[in-house]
Each structure stands twice: as C-alpha cells, then as structure tokens.
Short mmCIF file of C-alpha atoms in Angstrom, two decimals:
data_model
loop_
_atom_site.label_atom_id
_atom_site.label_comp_id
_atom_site.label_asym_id
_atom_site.label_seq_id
_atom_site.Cartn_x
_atom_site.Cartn_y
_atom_site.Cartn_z
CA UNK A 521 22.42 65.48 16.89
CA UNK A 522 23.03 62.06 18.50
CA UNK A 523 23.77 58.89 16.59
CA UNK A 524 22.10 56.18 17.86
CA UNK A 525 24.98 53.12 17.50
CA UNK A 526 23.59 49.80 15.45
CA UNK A 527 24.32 47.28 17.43
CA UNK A 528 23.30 43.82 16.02
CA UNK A 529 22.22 41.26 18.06
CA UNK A 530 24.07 38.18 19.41
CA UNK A 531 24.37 35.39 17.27
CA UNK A 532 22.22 32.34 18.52
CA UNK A 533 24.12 28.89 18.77
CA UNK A 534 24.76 27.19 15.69
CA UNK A 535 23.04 23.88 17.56
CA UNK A 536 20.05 26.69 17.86
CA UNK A 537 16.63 25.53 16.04
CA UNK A 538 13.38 27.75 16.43
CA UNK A 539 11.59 23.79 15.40
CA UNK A 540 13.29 20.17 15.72
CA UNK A 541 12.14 17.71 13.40
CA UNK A 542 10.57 14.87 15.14
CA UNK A 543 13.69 12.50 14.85
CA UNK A 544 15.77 14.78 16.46
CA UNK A 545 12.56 15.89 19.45
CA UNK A 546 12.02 12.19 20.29
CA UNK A 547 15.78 10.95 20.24
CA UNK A 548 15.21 8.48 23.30
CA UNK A 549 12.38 7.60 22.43
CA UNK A 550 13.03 6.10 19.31
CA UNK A 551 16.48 4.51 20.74
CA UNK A 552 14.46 2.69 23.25
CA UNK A 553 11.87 1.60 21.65
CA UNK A 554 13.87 0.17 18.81
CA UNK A 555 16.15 -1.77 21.39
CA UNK A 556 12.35 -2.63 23.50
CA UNK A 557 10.50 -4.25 20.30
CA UNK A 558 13.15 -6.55 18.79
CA UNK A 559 10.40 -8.46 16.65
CA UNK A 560 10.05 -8.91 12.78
CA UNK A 561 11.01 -5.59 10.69
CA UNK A 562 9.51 -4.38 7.36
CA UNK A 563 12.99 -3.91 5.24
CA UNK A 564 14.69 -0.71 5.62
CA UNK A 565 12.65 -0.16 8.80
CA UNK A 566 14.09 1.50 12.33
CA UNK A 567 11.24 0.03 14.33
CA UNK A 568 9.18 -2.81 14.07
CA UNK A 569 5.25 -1.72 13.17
CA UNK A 570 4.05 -2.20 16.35
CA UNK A 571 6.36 0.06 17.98
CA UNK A 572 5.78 2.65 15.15
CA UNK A 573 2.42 2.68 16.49
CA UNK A 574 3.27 2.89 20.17
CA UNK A 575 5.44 5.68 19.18
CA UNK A 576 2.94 7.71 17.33
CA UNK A 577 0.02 6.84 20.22
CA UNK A 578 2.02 6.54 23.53
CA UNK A 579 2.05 3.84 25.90
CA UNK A 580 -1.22 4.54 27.62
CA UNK A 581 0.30 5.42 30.42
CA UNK A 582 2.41 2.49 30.85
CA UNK A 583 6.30 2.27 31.72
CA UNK A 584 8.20 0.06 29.22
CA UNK A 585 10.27 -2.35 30.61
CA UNK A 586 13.80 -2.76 29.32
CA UNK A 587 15.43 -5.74 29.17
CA UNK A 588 18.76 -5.89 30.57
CA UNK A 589 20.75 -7.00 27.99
CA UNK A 590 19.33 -4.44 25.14
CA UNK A 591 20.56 -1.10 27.59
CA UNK A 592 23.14 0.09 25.23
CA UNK A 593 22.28 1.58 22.07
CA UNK A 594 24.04 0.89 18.63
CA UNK A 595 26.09 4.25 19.06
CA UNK A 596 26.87 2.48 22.57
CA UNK A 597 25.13 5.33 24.76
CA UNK A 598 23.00 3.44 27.92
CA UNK A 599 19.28 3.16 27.32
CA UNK A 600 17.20 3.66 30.56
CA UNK A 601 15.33 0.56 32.00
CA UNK A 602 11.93 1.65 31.38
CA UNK A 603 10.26 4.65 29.46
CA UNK A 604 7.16 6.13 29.13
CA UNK A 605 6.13 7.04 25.59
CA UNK A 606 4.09 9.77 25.42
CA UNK A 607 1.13 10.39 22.65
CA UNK A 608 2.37 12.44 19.95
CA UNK A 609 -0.87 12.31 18.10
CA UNK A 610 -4.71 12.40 18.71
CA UNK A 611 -6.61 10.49 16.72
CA UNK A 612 -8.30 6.71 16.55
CA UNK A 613 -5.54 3.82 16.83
CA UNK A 614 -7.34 1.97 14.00
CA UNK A 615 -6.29 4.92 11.46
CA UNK A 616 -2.51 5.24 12.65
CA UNK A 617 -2.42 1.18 12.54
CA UNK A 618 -3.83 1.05 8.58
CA UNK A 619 -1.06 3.96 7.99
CA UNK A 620 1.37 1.67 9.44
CA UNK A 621 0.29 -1.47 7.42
CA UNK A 622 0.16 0.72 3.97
CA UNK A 623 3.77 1.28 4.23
CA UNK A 624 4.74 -1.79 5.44
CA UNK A 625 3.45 -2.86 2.44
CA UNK A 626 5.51 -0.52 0.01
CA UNK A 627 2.09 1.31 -1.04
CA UNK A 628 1.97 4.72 -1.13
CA UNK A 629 0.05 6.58 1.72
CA UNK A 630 -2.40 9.83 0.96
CA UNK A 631 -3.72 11.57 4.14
CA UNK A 632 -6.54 13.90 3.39
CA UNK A 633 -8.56 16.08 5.76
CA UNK A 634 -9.71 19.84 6.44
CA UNK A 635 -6.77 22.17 6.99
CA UNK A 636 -5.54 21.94 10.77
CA UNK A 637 -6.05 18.05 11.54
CA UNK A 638 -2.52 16.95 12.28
CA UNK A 639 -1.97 15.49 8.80
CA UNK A 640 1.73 16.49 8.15
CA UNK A 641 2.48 15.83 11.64
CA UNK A 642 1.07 12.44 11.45
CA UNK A 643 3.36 11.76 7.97
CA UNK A 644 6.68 13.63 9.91
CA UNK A 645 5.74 11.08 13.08
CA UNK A 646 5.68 8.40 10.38
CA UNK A 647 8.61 8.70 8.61
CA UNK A 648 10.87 9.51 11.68
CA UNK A 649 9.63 6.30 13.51
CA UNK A 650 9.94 4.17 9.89
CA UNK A 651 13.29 5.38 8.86
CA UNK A 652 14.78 7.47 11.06
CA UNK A 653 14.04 10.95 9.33
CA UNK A 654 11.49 13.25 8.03
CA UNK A 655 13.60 14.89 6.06
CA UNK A 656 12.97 13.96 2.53
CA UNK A 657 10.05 16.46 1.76
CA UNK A 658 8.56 18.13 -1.38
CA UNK A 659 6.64 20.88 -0.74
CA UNK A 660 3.68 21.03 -3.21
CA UNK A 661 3.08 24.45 -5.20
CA UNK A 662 1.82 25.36 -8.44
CA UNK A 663 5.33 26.03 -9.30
CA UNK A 664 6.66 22.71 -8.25
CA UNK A 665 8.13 21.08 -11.33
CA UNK A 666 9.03 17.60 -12.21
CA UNK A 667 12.50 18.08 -10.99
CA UNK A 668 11.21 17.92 -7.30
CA UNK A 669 9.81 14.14 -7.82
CA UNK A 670 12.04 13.09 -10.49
CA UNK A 671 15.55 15.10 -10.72
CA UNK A 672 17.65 17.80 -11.57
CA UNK A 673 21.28 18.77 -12.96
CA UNK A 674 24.24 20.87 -11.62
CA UNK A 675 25.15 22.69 -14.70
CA UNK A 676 28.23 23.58 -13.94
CA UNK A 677 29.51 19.58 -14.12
CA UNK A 678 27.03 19.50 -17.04
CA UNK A 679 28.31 21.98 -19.35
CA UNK A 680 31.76 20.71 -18.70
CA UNK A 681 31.51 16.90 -18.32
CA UNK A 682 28.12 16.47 -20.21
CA UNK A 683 25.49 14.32 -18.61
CA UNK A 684 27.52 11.93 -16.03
CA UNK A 685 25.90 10.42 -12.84
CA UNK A 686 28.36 13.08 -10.81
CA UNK A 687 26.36 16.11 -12.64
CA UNK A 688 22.71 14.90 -11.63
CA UNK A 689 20.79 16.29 -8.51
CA UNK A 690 18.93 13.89 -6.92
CA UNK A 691 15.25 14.83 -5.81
CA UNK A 692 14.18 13.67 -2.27
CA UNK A 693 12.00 11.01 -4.05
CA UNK A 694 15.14 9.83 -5.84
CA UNK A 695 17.14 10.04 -2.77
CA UNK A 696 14.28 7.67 -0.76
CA UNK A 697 14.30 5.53 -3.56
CA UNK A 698 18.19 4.78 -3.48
CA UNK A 699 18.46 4.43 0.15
CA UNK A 700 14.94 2.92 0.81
CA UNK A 701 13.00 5.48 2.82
CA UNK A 702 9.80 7.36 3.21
CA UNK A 703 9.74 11.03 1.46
CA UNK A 704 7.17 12.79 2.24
CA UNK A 705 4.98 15.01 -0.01
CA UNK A 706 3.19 17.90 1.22
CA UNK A 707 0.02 19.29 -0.39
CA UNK A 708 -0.07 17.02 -3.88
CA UNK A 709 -3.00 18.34 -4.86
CA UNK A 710 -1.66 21.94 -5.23
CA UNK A 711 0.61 20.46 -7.68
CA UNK A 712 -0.52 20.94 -11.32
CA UNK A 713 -1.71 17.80 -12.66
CA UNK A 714 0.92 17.03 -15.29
CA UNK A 715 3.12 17.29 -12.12
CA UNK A 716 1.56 14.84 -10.15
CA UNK A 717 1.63 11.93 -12.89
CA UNK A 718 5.20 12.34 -12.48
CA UNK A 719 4.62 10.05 -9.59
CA UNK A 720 2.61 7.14 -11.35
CA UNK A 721 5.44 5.26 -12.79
CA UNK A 722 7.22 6.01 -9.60
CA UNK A 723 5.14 4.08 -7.24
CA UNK A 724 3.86 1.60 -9.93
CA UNK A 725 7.45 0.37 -11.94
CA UNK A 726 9.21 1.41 -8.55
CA UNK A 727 11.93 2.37 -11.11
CA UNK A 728 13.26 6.03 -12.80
CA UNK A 729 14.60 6.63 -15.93
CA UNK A 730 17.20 8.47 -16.72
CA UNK A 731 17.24 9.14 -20.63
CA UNK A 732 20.17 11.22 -20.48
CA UNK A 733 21.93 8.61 -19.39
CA UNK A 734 20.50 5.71 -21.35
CA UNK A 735 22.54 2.91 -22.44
CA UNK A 736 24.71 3.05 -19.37
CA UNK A 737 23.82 1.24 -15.98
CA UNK A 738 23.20 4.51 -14.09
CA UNK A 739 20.09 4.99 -16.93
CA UNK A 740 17.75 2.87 -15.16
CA UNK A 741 17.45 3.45 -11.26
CA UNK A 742 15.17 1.24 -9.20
CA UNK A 743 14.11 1.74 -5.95
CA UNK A 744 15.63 -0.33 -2.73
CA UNK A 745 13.35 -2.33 -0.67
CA UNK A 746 11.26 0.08 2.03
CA UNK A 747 10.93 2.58 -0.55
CA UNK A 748 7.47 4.30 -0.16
CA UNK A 749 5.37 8.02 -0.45
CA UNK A 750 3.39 9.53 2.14
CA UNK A 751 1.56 12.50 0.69
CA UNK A 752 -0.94 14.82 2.37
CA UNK A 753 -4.02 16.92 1.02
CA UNK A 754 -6.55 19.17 2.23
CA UNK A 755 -10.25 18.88 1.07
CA UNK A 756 -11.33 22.69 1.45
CA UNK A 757 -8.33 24.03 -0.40
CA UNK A 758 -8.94 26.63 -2.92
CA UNK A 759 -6.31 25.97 -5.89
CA UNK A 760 -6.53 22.15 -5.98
CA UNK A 761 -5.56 20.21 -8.54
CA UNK A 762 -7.52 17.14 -9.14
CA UNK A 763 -5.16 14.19 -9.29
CA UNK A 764 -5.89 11.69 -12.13
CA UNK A 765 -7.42 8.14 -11.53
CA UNK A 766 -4.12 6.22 -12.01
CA UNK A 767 -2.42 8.11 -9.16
CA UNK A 768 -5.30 7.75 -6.74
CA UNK A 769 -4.92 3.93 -7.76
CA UNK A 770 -1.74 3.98 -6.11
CA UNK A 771 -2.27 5.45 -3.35
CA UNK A 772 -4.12 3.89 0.39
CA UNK A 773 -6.08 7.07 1.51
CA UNK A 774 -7.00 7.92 5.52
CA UNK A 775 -8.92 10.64 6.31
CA UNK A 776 -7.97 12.97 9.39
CA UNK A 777 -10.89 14.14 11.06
CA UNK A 778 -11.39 16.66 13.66
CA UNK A 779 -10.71 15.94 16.82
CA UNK A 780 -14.59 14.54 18.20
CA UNK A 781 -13.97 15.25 22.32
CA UNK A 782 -13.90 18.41 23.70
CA UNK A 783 -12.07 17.78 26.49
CA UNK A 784 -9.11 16.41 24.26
CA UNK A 785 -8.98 19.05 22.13
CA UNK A 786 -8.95 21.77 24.66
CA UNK A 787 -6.06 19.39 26.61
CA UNK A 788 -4.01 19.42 23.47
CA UNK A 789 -4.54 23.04 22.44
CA UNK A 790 -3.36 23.50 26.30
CA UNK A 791 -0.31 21.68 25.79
CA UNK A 792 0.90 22.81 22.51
CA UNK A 793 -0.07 26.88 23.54
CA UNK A 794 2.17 26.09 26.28
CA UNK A 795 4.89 24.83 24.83
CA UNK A 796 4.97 27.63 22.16
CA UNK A 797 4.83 30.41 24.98
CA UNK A 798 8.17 28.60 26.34
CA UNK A 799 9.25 28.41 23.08
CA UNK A 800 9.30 32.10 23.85
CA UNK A 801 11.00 32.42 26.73
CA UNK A 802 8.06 32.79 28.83
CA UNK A 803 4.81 31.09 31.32
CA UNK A 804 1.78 30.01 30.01
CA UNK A 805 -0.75 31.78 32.48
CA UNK A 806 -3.91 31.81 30.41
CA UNK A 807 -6.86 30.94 32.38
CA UNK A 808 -8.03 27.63 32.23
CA UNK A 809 -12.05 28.92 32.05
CA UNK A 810 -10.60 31.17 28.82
CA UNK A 811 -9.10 28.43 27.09
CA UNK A 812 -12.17 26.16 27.24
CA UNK A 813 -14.52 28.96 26.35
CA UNK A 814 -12.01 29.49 23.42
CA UNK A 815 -12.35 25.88 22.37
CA UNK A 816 -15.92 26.34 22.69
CA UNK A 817 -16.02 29.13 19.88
CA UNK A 818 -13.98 27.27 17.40
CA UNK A 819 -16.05 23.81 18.20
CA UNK A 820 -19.52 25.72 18.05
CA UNK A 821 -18.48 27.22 14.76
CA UNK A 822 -17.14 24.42 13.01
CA UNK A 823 -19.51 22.15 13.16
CA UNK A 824 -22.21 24.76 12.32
CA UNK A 825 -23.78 23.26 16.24
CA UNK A 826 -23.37 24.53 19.72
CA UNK A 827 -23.01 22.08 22.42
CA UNK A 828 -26.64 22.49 23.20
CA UNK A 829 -27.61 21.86 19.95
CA UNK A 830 -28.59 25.32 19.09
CA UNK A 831 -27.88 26.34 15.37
CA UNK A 832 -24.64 28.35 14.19
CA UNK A 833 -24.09 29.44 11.00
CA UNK A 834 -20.58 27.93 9.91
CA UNK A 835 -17.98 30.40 8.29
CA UNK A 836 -16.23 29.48 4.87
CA UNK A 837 -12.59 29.91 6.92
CA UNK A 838 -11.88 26.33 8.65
CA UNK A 839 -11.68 26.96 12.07
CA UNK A 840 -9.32 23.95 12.73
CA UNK A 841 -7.34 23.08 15.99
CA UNK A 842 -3.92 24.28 14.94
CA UNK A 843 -5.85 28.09 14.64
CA UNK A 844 -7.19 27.67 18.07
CA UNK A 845 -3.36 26.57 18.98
CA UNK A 846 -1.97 29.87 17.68
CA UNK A 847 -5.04 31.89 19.30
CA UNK A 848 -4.33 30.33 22.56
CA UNK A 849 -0.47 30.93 21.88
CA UNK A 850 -1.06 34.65 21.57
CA UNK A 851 -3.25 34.86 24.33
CA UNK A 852 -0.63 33.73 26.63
CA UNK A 853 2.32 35.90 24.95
CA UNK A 854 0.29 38.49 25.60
CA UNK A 855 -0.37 37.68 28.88
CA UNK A 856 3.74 37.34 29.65
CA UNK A 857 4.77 39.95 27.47
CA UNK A 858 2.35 42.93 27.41
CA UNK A 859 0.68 42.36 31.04
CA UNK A 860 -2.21 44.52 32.40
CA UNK A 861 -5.64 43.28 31.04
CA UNK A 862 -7.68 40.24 30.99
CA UNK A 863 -6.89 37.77 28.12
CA UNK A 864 -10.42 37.36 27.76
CA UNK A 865 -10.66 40.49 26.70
CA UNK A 866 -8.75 39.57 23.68
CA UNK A 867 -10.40 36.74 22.58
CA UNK A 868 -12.62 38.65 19.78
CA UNK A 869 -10.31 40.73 18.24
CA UNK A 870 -8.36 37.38 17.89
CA UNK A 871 -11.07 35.25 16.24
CA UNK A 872 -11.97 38.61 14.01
CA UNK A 873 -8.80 37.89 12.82
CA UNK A 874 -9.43 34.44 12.23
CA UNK A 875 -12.38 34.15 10.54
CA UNK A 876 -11.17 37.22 8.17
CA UNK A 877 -8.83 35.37 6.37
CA UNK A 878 -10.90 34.10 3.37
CA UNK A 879 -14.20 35.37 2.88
CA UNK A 880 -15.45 38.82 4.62
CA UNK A 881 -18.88 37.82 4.90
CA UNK A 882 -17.76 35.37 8.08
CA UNK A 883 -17.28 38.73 9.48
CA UNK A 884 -21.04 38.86 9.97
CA UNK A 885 -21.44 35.19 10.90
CA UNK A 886 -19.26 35.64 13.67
CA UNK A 887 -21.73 38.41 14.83
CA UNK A 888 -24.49 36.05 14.09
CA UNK A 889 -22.48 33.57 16.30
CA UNK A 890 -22.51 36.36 18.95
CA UNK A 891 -25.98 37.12 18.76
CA UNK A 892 -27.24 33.61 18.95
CA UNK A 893 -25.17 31.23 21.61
CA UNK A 894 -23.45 33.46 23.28
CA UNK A 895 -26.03 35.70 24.13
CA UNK A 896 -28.53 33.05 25.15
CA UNK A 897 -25.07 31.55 27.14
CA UNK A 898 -24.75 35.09 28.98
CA UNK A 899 -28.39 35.17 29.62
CA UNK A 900 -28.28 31.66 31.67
CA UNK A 901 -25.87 33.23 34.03
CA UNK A 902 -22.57 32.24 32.97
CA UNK A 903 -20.26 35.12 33.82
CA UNK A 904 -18.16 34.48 31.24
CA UNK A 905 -20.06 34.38 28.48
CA UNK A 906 -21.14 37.76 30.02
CA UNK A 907 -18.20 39.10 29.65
CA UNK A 908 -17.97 38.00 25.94
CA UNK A 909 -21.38 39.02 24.90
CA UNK A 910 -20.56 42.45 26.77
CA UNK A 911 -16.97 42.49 24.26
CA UNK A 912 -19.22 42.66 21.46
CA UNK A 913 -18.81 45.68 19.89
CA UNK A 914 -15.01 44.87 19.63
CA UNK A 915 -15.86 42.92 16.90
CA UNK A 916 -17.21 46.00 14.43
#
C-alpha cells in the first residue's frame, strides 16, 4: 500500500487579500484628489463634495491637473502631476450628487433597489471617499441584535471591574459616532423591527445612552460632527422587515435602478468578468458576440421585453447585473481553466442555474424565453442565436 504524503499548501502573504476595500483599491486616487480639490470641507470630511463625486463618477475622461505646490501628500509621498479618475460607478450623476448632499448634511442615507444594482458598492465608494474607510459595517440579519447599533460588553473586565468605560465594546455605529464617520449598514430591512428602532434616537438625539454607566460623564455619549448612516435595502427581498415611520423619517432615500443602456452594461459586465478571471490567475478570452448575447438574456428577461419589443415572461429570480458578472466570470474560467469547447455552449446550463435559485417554475419561463425570442432570433438568421436555440434541450 502507498501513502500518499499531505502536503499543505503554501501559505499566501500576510499583505494577501482575495478583495481590497475601496480605500485601500483607490489609494492614489483619493491622495490626489484630496490634495487637487482644496475647497470648503463638510467636518470630518477627507474630500471636499465635489471631489467625492468625481471620485465615485470619474473624470470623464479628463487628466487632472496638479498644482505644483500640493505634490506631496500628508504622509510626504510625491503625488503625480495629473491623474485620471476613472468611474467606479454607473449610474445618473444627479443620484450620486443628492447622496453626497444627504451626508453633507449629517442625514442619514437609505439606498434601495432590486438585488444586483451596485447599492453597497455605491455606500463602500461613499464612505471611503467621505472618511477615509468603509470599514464600519453592520451586516443586517434576523439575528442582528441591538448590540451591533448600540454596544456590547467584554465580560471578562465586567465581572471583575463591574461596568467601567474600559469593559464596554463599542459597535461600529458607536465607533462612527466618537470619531465622526460614516458606518455603513447593510440590508436594514432584514433586521427585525424592534432592531431597527434602535437607530431612531441615534440619528435623531445624535446621542447614546449608556444606563450602566449613568451618573458618570461616560453615561451620555454624543456623536462628533460628520457623524452619519448609510444603509442599503433591497425591494424584492423575501424576509423583510418593514421599518417603522419614524426611522424612514430619518432617513434621505435614492433608488438604484438598473442599469438603462445596453451597451454600458455589457461594457461593465466586460470589465468586472475580467478582472475576476485575473483575480484568478488567468485571461479573459470570452467572445465578445457571447458576452453581448449573454447581456441580451438577462436584459430580455428582466424587463419582461426583448429588444424588439416582443413579450417575455419575467422570472420571480432578479436577474440583476452582478449575476450576469458571475455568469460571464465562469464563462471565462472555464474558458482558461478547462479549455476545449465553445463557451457558448455553456451559457444555458449557466442561466438554468440562475433562474433556479428561488422559484422552480422560472425553470419553464426560461423555456418559454427559449421558445419565443430566441427562436424567432435564430429564425432571422443570426447564427448565434442558432446555436442557442439548437442548445435547447440542455436546459431539461
């Protein structure tokens, strides 16, 4: 008998990340463009507004111009002369200027929107550019308690010292509050309701009590200027909890939408499937003609309407952009990784897969979807959608 030897793998780096938060992705961009835009700052903010929004929407394009007396940075590293910010997220200006203007104002910010629209990257975008990091985060459950917006204790100084300001555990919302940042707040609405109204005094009184610790001058904390919440929800998610009229009173809410052009969305699923297959130590080679009939798909059924204005029956799953991102990302590690076929060829199994996920009856819409555009698509002559409409028993 031979014994096969373990042998574990090699450690990866300890400055190794499989995802960077956005502070730490867009470094130089944020150096420059807080030593570029030397207007008027909101308190406790790293960049003015304006360049919050330039970060978040690019330059258009344009080089930024340096000034040479603002090249070194406040950790004394040299700035370049000029930079070219590049768009981070798609969507209208107007919405990503009203975000902006909410928090300069100290108000809290609720982004709502289908599953899949960008809304936690636009609030991690936010935050970074405001105050330097994304890192104060709640992640909303039904088992998120009060503890995550309010705090905690270590028990171990408890038991032994009683309640002292050394024994409590700040939250991330207490943490933002002390040192005047944005925490973020992801899915609010999956938090039970009880939960949520944990927040109302918060962003009302600006202020936390502390009744352990009442009668001392740690009882009462209040929150430092630039203080503010940016919470995201999604409107088609099962589980919700509905949050009570006093904490939608005190909150500005933008709604995400879809991307609208095609051509965008099929440029940013491009991008973003690329840079996940190099993620993965490999080269994006999916065709360009498989990636737009991919978009197609997830358009056509989304909006329940083909390009041509032909009828489609829309499944319950949401069949968002960041889907067609990790459809397009397997596609092409497929294509690297397990060579031989045509990635085409792959592309209903893949949306099977997709539109499985929460009700079994899209299983039969997607069929329907088969059956109606892209047969009629195959039947004009396209080749491709010949080769899809011939795939279709792959979907049974």
């Amino acid at each position: 008998m031979t014994v096969t030897e373990h042998v574990r793998p090699t450690a990866a780096p300890e400055t190794a990340a499989q995802v960077l938060s956005a502070e730490q992705r867009y470094a130089d961009e944020l150096a420059f463009l807080a030593a570029y835009d030397d207007g008027a700052r909101p308190p406790g903010w790293a960049l003015t507004p304006r360049a919050v929004v330039t970060f978040i929407r690019g330059s258009d394009g344009e080089a930024l111009k340096l000034p040479a007396d603002r090249r070194t940075g406040p950790d004394g590293t040299e700035l370049p002369d000029s930079m070219t910010i590049a768009p981070k997220f798609v969507g209208e200006r107007s919405l990503v200027e009203r975000c902006v203007v909410t928090l300069a104002g100290e108000r809290g910010l609720l982004l709502v929107g289908e599953p899949g629209t960008a809304k936690s990257m636009l609030s991690e975008l936010l935050a970074a550019a405001v105050c330097g990091t994304s890192a104060l985060t709640v992640q909303g459950t039904a088992g998120t308690t009060e503890d995550a917006f309010r705090y905690g204790w270590n028990y171990a100084l408890l038991l032994a010292q009683g309640p002292t300001p050394q024994a409590l555990v700040d939250s991330p919302v207490l943490t933002a509050m002390r040192t005047g940042r944005v925490v973020r707040i992801e899915e609010v609405t999956r938090c039970l309701p009880e939960v949520q109204d944990a927040l109302v005094s918060i962003l009302s009184d600006r202020r936390m009590n502390v009744p352990e610790l009442a009668g001392s001058e740690d009882g009462l904390i209040r929150a430092v200027p630039g203080f503010t919440v940016i919470a995201t929800a999604n409107l088609r998610d099962r589980g919700v909890s509905e949050m009570s009229s006093a904490l939608k009173r005190r909150f500005n809410f933008e709604t995400v939408h879809p991307i609208s052009d095609a051509d965008t969305e099929t440029d940013l699923v491009r991008r973003q499937a690329t840079a996940a297959v190099q993620r993965a130590g490999a080269a994006y080679t999916v065709d360009d003609a498989v990636l737009d009939a991919l978009v197609t798909v997830f358009r056509d059924l989304r909006t329940g309407r083909s390009g041509e204005g032909w009828d489609v029956e829309r499944p319950g799953t949401v069949m968002s952009t960041a889907e067609a991102v990790q459809v397009a990302a397997s596609l092409g590690l497929a294509a690297a990784y397990l060579p031989g076929g045509d990635a085409l060829d792959l592309v209903p199994g893949h949306l099977l897969g997709v539109v499985r996920k929460d009700d079994q009856n899209d299983h039969a819409r997607l069929l329907g979807y088969w059956d109606g555009p892209v047969r009629r698509r195959a039947e004009d002559g396209s080749a491709m959608w010949r080769r899809l409409w011939d795939l279709r028993e792959n979907l049974r």
